[in-house]
Amino acid sequence: MSTPPDAPEGERLNRAGGPGSPGSGAGEPAVVRPGRVTITDVARAAGVSVATVSKVVNGRYGVAQATASRVLEVVDQLGYESSLVARSLRRRRTNVIGVLVAEFEPFSTELLKAISKAVEGTGYELLAYSGGGDTSDRVGWERRSLSRLGGTLIDGAVIVTPTVQVPMNESVPVVAIDPHTGPTGPATVDSDSLAGARLATEHLIKLGHTRIGHLGGRRDLESARLRELGYRQAMSDAGLTVDPSLVLTGGYRPDLSDRPAHELLDRPDRPTAVFAANDLSALHVVEVAQELGLRVPEDLSVVGYDDVPEAAAAQPPLTTVAQPLHEMGAEALRMVIALIDSEAPRTGHHTRLPTRLVERASTAPPRAG
Amino acid sequence: MSTPPDAPEGERLNRAGGPGSPGSGAGEPAVVRPGRVTITDVARAAGVSVATVSKVVNGRYGVAQATASRVLEVVDQLGYESSLVARSLRRRRTNVIGVLVAEFEPFSTELLKAISKAVEGTGYELLAYSGGGDTSDRVGWERRSLSRLGGTLIDGAVIVTPTVQVPMNESVPVVAIDPHTGPTGPATVDSDSLAGARLATEHLIKLGHTRIGHLGGRRDLESARLRELGYRQAMSDAGLTVDPSLVLTGGYRPDLSDRPAHELLDRPDRPTAVFAANDLSALHVVEVAQELGLRVPEDLSVVGYDDVPEAAAAQPPLTTVAQPLHEMGAEALRMVIALIDSEAPRTGHHTRLPTRLVERASTAPPRAG
DNA sequence: ATGAAAGCGCTAACAT
DNA sequence: ATGTTAGCGCTTTCAT
């Protein structure tokens, strides 16, 4: 909330003449009126106390059959539904799991789809919150989001690509996907970035490339470090040297990849292939190449990482390292739920899943010469 | 919350020994401890009242410089962040906009991406809530979600494919995307389904198909009705008759499309082409066809609707009718914000955007004979 | 069986 | 400049 429009306090003033006002007699039928129907409205209309309504709604014992049905009827008629906010302030449990992301982009939404599918039948509901908002707080958004929602509103959280080490003693159990640090701190789920990066780089080497660039990911993420390491290992194993000017950072984002992509391609001794740390930046490299009049894959081979739907949909379809995003999301959900259910120590479980290379049309042997 | 795991009241019992307990002296540095840091903790540690902390945090006037900085320091040290829940219960405004969906699938997440991009720089944050959860309440989830979040937590909502007419006199402004009804009721954004469906069907007719099936969408949605109508109009305009047994319903969902897809394809007089009401069901038709040993597009042409990334990523890439999903999301966001800012009548604005045909590899002329 | 009252964390009048 | 108080909508003792 760095730069809120912030109504200077004028606030909206509905409810005027609402059910709570002196004018409206008790038991009046639902008239057209603004504002939420609260438990008080129901109580008034049913001629009972709010406590009784609460008991009925929550199926507690100690309410007469007749009273209960009358209340239920009013609830139905008024379309009452308890406020998640008020309830969660009072209760300890909301049966809502939060998915905290910096931004809704292909990677996080793919995970969201997976988690959404996995949550069916668990009795939990999903609340995805994007708190990365303004660029100012690109870092530390997860702590903010967690503080704002945790303890109330959500029973646990799955955090996607946190910018910092998530403190373990949070108010609610937390599982991080593609975490800041490696296997330490809170529970994490990720894929084998080192092996994946080797897969990608070896693929390019096998095709005959020797001058291979790397567009790195977000410096703060373990995954980015491992992908660069895997690239370097594969190069060195093949007896190839890495030209330092060919290793740049794209921050996993298209906008941040623009300059480095130009730097990589807009020169006579440009690489014949680029391994980018994720699909979004790889796709941007392809775009820049095409703007520069280079054909992909004839003049430039590009490999990405993630295998989001956009990779396969691109022109040409992107060769990439597939992360098992659906398994990762499902696993993360399973882990938070386990943490919520058992008041177990919120530590240590780290799941790392394997990756595989998906060869598509953005890679080919370098042109002779 | 149809079938919650529901801790029978045992609840979690952290906070024991927390900052609020008698044991912890005021001003103690942040010790390892469970539970959220509340405004009370900050007040205690800073030696001021909670009201003062609130004023400082919210930048209100009437606090001495010295006090303010001391409080801020404690806030920083303790990592305090106000609870969205508590705050929104008290305030009228949260600067959070809700995106209400039944489920996170390609269509809703694509809109989410668009809205996320559009929200940048507006000062609002996004909260996506999936309340469709259990199949039992596949209908009416939006009313439930709106009631649970509205009035508190969110200042306005974008509802994706509601199952019912969203009541206009809700607690917060609402814009519906792909609404239940046509241009009536609350503000809506959609695409021109009638024209889109004609585009799809005419494309198949132009290729030479005459026996064309239609896999319809969700009966309750205006868009589904219009797509069927467009299909029928195009057929009739071309002088082709519609075989009633070739018009079935897939509910926009792969799982619900399975039976009708088999019904369509597992027969000697099967159609040579199918127009499905959205990409997900079209993709499922392709799958079923391939299971049945039919080649797409040689033995069967398939056209979808939406143009989600999955359509282009499919094998073969799906010919489809593209909705301008990004414009639609951005437009919906603009509309809710406008409604929030001006206490204008929450009615009537309806934006309908054009569609276009995207020809890919899932359609071809029928085989001779 | 029912209701009165306290309190969850916070903000906003209203004292002081 | 600061603190006190009331109350947002709800759940939950605890009386009655």
CSV table of C-alpha atoms (C1' of nucleotides) in Angstrom, one decimal, chain A residues 9 48-49 51-52 55 62-64 67 89-90, chain C residues 1-9 11-13:
chain,number,residue,atom,x,y,z
A,9,GLU,CA,-11.4,9.7,5.4
A,48,VAL,CA,-33.3,-14.0,18.6
A,49,SER,CA,-29.9,-13.0,19.9
A,51,ALA,CA,-25.4,-15.6,19.9
A,52,THR,CA,-28.2,-17.9,18.9
A,55,LYS,CA,-24.8,-21.3,17.1
A,62,GLY,CA,-28.1,-26.2,22.5
A,63,VAL,CA,-30.7,-24.7,20.2
A,64,ALA,CA,-34.3,-25.7,19.9
A,67,THR,CA,-35.6,-21.8,16.7
A,89,LEU,CA,-10.6,-12.4,13.8
A,90,ARG,CA,-12.4,-14.3,16.5
C,1,DA,C1',-32.5,-23.2,25.4
C,2,DT,C1',-31.3,-18.6,25.3
C,3,DG,C1',-28.9,-14.3,25.9
C,4,DA,C1',-25.5,-10.9,27.8
C,5,DA,C1',-20.9,-9.8,27.6
C,6,DA,C1',-16.2,-10.1,26.6
C,7,DG,C1',-12.7,-9.8,23.2
C,8,DC,C1',-10.1,-10.8,18.5
C,9,DG,C1',-6.7,-6.3,16.3
C,11,DT,C1',-9.1,2.9,13.9
C,12,DA,C1',-11.5,7.1,15.1
C,13,DA,C1',-14.0,10.1,18.0
